[in-house]
PDB file of C-alpha atoms in Angstrom:
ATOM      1  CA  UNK N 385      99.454  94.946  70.520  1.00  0.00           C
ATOM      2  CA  UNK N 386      99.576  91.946  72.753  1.00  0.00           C
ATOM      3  CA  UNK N 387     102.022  91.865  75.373  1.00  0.00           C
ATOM      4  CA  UNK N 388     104.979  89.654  76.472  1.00  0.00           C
ATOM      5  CA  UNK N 389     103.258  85.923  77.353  1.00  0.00           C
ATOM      6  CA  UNK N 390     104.864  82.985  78.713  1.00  0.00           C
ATOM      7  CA  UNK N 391     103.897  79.329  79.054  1.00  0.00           C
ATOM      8  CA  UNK N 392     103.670  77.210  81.196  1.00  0.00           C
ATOM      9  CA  UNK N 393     102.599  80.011  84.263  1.00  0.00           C
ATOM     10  CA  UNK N 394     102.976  77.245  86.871  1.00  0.00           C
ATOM     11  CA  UNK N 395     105.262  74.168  87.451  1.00  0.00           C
ATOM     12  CA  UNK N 396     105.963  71.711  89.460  1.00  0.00           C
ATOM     13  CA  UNK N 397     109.255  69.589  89.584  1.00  0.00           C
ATOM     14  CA  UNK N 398     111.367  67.204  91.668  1.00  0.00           C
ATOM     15  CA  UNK N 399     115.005  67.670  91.781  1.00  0.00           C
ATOM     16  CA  UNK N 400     117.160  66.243  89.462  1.00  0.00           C
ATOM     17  CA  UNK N 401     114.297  66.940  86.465  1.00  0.00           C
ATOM     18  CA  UNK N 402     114.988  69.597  84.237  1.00  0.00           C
ATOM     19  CA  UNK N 403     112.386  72.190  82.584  1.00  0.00           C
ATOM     20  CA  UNK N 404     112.037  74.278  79.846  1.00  0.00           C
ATOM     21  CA  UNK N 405     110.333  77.762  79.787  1.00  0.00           C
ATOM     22  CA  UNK N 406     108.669  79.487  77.296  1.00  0.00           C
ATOM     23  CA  UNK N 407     108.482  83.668  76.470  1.00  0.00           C
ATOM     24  CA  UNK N 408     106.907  84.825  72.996  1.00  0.00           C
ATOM     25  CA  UNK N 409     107.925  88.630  72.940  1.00  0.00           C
ATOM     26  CA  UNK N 410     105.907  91.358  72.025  1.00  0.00           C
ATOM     27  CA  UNK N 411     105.573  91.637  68.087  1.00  0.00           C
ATOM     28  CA  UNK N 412     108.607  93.397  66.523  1.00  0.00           C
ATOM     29  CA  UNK N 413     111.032  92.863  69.810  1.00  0.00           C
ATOM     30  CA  UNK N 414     114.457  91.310  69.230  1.00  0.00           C
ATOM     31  CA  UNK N 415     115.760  91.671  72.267  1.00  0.00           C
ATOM     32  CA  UNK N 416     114.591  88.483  74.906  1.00  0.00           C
ATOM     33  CA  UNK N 417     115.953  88.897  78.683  1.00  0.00           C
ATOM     34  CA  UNK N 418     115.102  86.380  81.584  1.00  0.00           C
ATOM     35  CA  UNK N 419     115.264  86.835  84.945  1.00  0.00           C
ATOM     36  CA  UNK N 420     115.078  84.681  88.038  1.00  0.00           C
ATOM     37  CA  UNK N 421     112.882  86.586  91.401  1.00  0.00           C
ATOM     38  CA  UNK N 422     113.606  84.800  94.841  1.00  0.00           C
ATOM     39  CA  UNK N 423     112.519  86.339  98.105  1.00  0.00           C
ATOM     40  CA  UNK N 424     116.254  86.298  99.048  1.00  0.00           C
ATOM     41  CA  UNK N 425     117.803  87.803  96.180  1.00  0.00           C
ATOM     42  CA  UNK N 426     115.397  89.701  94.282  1.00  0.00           C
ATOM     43  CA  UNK N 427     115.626  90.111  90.331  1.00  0.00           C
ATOM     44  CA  UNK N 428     118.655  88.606  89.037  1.00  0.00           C
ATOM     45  CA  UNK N 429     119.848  88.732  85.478  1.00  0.00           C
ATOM     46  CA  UNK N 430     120.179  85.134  83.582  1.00  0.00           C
ATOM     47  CA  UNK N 431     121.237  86.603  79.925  1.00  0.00           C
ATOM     48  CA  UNK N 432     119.825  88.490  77.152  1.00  0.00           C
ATOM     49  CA  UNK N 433     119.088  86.993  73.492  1.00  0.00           C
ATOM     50  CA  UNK N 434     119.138  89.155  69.853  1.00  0.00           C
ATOM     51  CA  UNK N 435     118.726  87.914  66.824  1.00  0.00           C
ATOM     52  CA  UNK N 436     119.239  84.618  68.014  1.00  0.00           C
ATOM     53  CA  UNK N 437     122.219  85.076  70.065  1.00  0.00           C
ATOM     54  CA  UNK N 438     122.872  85.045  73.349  1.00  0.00           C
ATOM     55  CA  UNK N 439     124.365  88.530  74.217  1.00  0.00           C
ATOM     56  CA  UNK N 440     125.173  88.655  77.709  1.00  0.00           C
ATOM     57  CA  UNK N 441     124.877  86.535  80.788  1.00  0.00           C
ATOM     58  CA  UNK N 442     124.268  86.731  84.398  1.00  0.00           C
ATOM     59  CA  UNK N 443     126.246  84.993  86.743  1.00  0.00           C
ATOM     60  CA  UNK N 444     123.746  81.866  86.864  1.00  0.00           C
ATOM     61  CA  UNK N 445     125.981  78.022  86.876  1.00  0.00           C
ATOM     62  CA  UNK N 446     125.818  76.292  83.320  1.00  0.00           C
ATOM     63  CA  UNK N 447     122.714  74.330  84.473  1.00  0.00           C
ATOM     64  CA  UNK N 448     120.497  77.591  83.077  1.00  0.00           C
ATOM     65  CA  UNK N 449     120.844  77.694  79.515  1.00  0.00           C
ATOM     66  CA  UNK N 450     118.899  79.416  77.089  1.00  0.00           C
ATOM     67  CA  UNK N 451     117.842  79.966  72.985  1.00  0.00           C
ATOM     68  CA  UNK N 452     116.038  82.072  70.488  1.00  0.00           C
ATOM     69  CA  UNK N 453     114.306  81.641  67.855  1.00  0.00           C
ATOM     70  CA  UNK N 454     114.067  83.265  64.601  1.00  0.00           C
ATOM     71  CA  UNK N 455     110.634  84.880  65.098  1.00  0.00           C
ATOM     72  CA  UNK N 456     112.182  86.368  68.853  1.00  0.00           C
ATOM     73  CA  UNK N 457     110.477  83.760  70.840  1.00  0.00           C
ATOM     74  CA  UNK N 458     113.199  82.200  73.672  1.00  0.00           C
ATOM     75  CA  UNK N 459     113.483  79.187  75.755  1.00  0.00           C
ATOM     76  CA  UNK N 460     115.238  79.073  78.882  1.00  0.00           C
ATOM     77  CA  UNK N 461     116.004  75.492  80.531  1.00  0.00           C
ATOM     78  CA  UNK N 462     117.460  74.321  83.941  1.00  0.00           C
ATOM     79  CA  UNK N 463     118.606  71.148  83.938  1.00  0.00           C
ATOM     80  CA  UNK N 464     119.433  68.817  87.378  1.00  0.00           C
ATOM     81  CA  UNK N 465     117.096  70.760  89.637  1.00  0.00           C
ATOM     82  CA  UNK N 466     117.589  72.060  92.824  1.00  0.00           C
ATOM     83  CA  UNK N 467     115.666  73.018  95.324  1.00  0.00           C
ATOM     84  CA  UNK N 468     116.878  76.590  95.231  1.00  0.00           C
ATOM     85  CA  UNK N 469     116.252  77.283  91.891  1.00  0.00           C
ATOM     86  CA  UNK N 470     112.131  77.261  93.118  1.00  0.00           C
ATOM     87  CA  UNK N 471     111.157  81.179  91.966  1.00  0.00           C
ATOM     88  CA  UNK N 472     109.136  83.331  89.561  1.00  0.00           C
ATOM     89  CA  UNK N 473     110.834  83.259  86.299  1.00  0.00           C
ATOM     90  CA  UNK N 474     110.318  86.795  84.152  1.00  0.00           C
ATOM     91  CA  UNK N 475     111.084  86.948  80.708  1.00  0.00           C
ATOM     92  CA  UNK N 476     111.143  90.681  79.272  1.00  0.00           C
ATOM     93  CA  UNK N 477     111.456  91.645  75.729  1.00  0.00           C
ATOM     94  CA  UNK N 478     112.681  95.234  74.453  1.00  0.00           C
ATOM     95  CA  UNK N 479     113.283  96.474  70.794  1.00  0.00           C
ATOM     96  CA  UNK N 480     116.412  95.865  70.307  1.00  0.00           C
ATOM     97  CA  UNK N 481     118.271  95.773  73.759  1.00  0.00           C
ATOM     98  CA  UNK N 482     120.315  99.276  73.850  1.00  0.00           C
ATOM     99  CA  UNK N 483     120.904 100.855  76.551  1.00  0.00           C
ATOM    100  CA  UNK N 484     118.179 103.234  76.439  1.00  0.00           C
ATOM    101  CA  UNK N 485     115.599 100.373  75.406  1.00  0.00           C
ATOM    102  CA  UNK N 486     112.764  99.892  77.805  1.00  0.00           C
ATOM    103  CA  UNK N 487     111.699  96.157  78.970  1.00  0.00           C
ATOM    104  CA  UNK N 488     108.542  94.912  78.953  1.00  0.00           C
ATOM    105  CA  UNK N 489     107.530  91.771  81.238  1.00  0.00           C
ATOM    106  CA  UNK N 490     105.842  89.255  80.871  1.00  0.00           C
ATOM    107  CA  UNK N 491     103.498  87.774  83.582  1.00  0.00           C
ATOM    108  CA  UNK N 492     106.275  84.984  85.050  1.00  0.00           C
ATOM    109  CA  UNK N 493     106.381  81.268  85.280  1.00  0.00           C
ATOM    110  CA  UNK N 494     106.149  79.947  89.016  1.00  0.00           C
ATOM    111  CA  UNK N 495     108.308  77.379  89.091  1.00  0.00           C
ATOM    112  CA  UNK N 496     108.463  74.857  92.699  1.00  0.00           C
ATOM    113  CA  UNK N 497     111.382  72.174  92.804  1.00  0.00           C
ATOM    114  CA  UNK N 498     110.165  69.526  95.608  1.00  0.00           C
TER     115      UNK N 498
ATOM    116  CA  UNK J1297     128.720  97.854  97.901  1.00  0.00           C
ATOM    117  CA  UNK J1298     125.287  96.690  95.477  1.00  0.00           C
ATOM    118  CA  UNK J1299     125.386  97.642  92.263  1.00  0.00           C
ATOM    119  CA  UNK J1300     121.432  99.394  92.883  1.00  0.00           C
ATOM    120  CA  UNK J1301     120.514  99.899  96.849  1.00  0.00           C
ATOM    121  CA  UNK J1302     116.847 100.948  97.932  1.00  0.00           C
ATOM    122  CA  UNK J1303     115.005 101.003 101.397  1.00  0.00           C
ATOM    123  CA  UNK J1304     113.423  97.681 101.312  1.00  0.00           C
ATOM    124  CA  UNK J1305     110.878  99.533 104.014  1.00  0.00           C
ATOM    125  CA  UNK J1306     108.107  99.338 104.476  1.00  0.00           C
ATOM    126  CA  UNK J1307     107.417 103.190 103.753  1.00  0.00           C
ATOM    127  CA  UNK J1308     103.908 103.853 105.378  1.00  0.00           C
ATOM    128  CA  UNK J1309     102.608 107.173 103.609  1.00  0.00           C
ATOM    129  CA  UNK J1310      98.787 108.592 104.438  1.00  0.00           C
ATOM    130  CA  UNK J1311      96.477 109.035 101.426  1.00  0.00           C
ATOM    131  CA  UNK J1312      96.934 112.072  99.781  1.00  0.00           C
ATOM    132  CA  UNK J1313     100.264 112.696 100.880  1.00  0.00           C
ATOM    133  CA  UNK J1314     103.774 112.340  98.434  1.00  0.00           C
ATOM    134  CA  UNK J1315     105.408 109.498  98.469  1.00  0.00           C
ATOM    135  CA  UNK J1316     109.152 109.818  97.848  1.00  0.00           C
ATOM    136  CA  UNK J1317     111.152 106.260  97.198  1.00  0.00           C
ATOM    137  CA  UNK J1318     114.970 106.532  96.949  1.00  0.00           C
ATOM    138  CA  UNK J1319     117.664 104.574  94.906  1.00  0.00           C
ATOM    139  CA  UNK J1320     121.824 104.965  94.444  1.00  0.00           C
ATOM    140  CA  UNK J1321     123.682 103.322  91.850  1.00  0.00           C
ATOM    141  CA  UNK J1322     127.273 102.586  91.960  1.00  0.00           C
ATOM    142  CA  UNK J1323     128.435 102.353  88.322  1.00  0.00           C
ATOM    143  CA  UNK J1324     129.066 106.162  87.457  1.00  0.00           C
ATOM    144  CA  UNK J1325     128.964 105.813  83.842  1.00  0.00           C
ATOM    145  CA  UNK J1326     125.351 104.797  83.996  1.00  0.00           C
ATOM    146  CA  UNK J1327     122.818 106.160  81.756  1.00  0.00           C
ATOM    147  CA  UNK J1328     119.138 104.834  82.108  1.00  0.00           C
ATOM    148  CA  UNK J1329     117.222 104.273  85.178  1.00  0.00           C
ATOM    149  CA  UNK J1330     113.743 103.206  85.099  1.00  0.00           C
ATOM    150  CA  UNK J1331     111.193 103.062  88.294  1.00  0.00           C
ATOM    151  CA  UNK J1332     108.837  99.540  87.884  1.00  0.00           C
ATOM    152  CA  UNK J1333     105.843  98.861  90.262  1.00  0.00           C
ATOM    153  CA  UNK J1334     105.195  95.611  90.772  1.00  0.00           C
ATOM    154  CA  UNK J1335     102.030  94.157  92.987  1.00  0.00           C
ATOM    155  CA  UNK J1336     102.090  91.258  94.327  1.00  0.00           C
ATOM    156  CA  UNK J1337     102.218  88.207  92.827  1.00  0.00           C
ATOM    157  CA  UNK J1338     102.215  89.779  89.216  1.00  0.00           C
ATOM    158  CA  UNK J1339     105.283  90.612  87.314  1.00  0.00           C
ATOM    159  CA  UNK J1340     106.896  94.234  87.006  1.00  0.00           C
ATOM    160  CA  UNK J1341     105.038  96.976  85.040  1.00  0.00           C
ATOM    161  CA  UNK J1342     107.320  99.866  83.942  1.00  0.00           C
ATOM    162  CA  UNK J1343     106.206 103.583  85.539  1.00  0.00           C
ATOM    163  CA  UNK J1344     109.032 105.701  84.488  1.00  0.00           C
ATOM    164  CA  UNK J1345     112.379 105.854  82.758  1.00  0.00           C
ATOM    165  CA  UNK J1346     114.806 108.645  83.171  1.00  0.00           C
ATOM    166  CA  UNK J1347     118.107 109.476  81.144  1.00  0.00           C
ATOM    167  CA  UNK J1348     119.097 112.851  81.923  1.00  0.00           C
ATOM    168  CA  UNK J1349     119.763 114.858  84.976  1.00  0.00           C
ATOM    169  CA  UNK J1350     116.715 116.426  86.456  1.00  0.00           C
ATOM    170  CA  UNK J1351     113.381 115.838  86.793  1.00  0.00           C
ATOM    171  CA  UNK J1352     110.201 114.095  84.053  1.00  0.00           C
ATOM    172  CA  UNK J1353     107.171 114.429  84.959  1.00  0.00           C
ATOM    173  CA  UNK J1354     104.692 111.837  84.146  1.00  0.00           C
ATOM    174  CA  UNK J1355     101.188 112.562  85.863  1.00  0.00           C
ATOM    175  CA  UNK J1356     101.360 111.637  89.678  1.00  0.00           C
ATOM    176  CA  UNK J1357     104.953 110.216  89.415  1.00  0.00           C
ATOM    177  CA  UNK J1358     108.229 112.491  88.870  1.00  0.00           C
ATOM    178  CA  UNK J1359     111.612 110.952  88.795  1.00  0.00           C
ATOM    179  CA  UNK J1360     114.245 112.571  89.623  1.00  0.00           C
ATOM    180  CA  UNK J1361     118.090 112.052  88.417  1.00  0.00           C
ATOM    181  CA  UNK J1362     121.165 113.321  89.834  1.00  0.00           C
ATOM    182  CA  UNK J1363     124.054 111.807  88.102  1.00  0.00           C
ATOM    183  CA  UNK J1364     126.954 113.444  90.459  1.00  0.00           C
ATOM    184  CA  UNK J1365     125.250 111.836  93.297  1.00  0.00           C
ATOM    185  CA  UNK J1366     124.976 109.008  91.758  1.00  0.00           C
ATOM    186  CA  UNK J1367     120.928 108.985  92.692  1.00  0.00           C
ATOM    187  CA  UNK J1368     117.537 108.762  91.374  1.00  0.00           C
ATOM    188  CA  UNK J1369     114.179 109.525  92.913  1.00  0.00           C
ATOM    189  CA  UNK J1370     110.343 108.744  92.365  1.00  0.00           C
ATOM    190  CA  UNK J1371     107.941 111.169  93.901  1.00  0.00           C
ATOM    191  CA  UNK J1372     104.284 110.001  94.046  1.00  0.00           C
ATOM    192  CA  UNK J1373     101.809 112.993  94.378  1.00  0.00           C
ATOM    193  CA  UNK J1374      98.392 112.193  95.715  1.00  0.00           C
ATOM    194  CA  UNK J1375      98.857 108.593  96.930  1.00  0.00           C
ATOM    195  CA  UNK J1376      96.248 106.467  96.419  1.00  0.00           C
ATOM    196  CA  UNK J1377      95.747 103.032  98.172  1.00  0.00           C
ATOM    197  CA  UNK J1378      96.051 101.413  94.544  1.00  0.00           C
ATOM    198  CA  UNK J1379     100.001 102.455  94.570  1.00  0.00           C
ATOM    199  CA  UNK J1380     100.915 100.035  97.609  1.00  0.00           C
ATOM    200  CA  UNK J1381     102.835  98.007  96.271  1.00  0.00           C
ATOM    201  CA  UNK J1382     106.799  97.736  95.541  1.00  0.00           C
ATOM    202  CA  UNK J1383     108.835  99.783  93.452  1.00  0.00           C
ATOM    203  CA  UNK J1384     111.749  98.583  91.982  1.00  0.00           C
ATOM    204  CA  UNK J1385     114.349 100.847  90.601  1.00  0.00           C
ATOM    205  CA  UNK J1386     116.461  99.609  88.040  1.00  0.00           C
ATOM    206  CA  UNK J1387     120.015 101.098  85.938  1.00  0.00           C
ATOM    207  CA  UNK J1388     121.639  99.589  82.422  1.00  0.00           C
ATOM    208  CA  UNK J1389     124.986 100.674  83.680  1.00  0.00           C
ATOM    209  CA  UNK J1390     126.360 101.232  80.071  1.00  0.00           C
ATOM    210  CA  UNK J1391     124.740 103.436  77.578  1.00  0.00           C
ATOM    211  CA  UNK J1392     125.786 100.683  74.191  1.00  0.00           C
ATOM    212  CA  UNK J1393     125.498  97.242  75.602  1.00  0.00           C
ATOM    213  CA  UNK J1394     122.889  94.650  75.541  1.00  0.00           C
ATOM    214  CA  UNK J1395     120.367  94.682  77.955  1.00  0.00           C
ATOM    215  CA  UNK J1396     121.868  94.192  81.227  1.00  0.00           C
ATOM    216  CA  UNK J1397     119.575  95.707  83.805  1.00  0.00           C
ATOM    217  CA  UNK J1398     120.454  95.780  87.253  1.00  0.00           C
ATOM    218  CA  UNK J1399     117.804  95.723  89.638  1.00  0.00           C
ATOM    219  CA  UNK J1400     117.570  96.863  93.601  1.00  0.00           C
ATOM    220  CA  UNK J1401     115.688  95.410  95.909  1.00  0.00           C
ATOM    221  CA  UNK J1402     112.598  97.049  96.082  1.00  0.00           C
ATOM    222  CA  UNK J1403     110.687  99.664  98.564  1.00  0.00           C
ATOM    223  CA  UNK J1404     107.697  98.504  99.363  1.00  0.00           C
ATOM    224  CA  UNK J1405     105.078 101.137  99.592  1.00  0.00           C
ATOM    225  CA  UNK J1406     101.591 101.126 101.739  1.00  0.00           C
ATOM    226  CA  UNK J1407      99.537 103.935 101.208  1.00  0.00           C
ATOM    227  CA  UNK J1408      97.416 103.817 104.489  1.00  0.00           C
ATOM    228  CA  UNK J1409      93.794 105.137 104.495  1.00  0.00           C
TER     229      UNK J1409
END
């Protein structure tokens, strides 16, 4: 069974330009969580998508946003860059999310704001 | 007081020998913990996942879970220089709710020759 992937693996930005990431789950997961890993802070929860809804959220500022689609896969977008948001974004995708679910990752998207 | 506190380290173990990381959690009503490794530059790969008090054995790797102390454990038997790297312990601190896993820091682990 293939694993989580995510597109683009590397990116480059100013500030001020927004981006959009991509995660495809692992067939048969609902449950699409993103994370943001800095140096400084480690991995910190953005939110958590099901079934197309976004079920619970981090304590990220309204420029991080995110979707899902019908067949699982999820978005996330930052808009008005900053240099601080420069870090390896981690999607991870679970079953269905509960508390005893386990999360798969997927290998990251590197993303440097100049 | 973090939600999930580790040693950042480094722990320096010799081959061979056990390598014991350590994690507390501060949400009592937590009720899975998980133990990722992740190397370098690559994303986090799931070892273990524990749920009830006590210990799971799973190879080299135990983890160990002590609810009233509000602690879990992972015990690495036989290190090898292929488990430097860090380990990140994670909790869901409700048993229901949507994914919402908090992560510590991170012990980072060099198994020296």
């Amino acid at each position: 069974k293939a694993g989580v992937t995510q597109t683009p693996r590397y990116l480059i930005k100013t500030r001020g330009q927004q981006v959009t990431l991509s995660c495809s789950p692992i067939s048969g997961h609902r449950s699409v969580s993103w994370y943001q890993q800095t140096p400084g802070q480690g991995l910190q929860f953005l939110f958590e998508y099901f079934s197309e809804t976004q079920r619970n959220k981090g304590n990220f500022p309204g420029r991080f946003s995110g979707r899902q689609f019908s067949n699982s896969r999820s978005e996330m977008n930052v808009s008005t860059l900053e240099l601080g948001d420069s870090a390896l974004y981690l999607c991870a995708s679970s079953l269905d999310g509960t508390g005893v679910d386990t999360q798969y990752f997927g290998p990251g998207t590197r993303l440097t704001v100049l | 007081q973090k939600e999930v506190e580790q040693n950042s380290g480094p722990l320096s173990v010799p081959e061979g020998a056990i390598a014991s990381l350590n994690c507390t959690y501060s949400d009592r009503g937590s009720q899975s913990f998980f133990w990722y490794r992740q190397y370098s530059g690559k994303s986090p790969e799931l070892i273990m996942s524990i749920y009830s008090n006590g210990d799971k054995e799973d190879g080299r790797f135990t983890a160990q879970l002590n609810k009233a102390s509000q602690y879990v454990s992972l015990l690495i038997r036989d290190s090898q220089p292929s488990d430097s790297a860090t380990y990140l312990c994670a909790v869901n601190p409700t048993y229901s709710s949507a994914s919402k896993i908090i992560f510590g820091s991170g012990t980072r682990l060099s198994i020296r020759p």
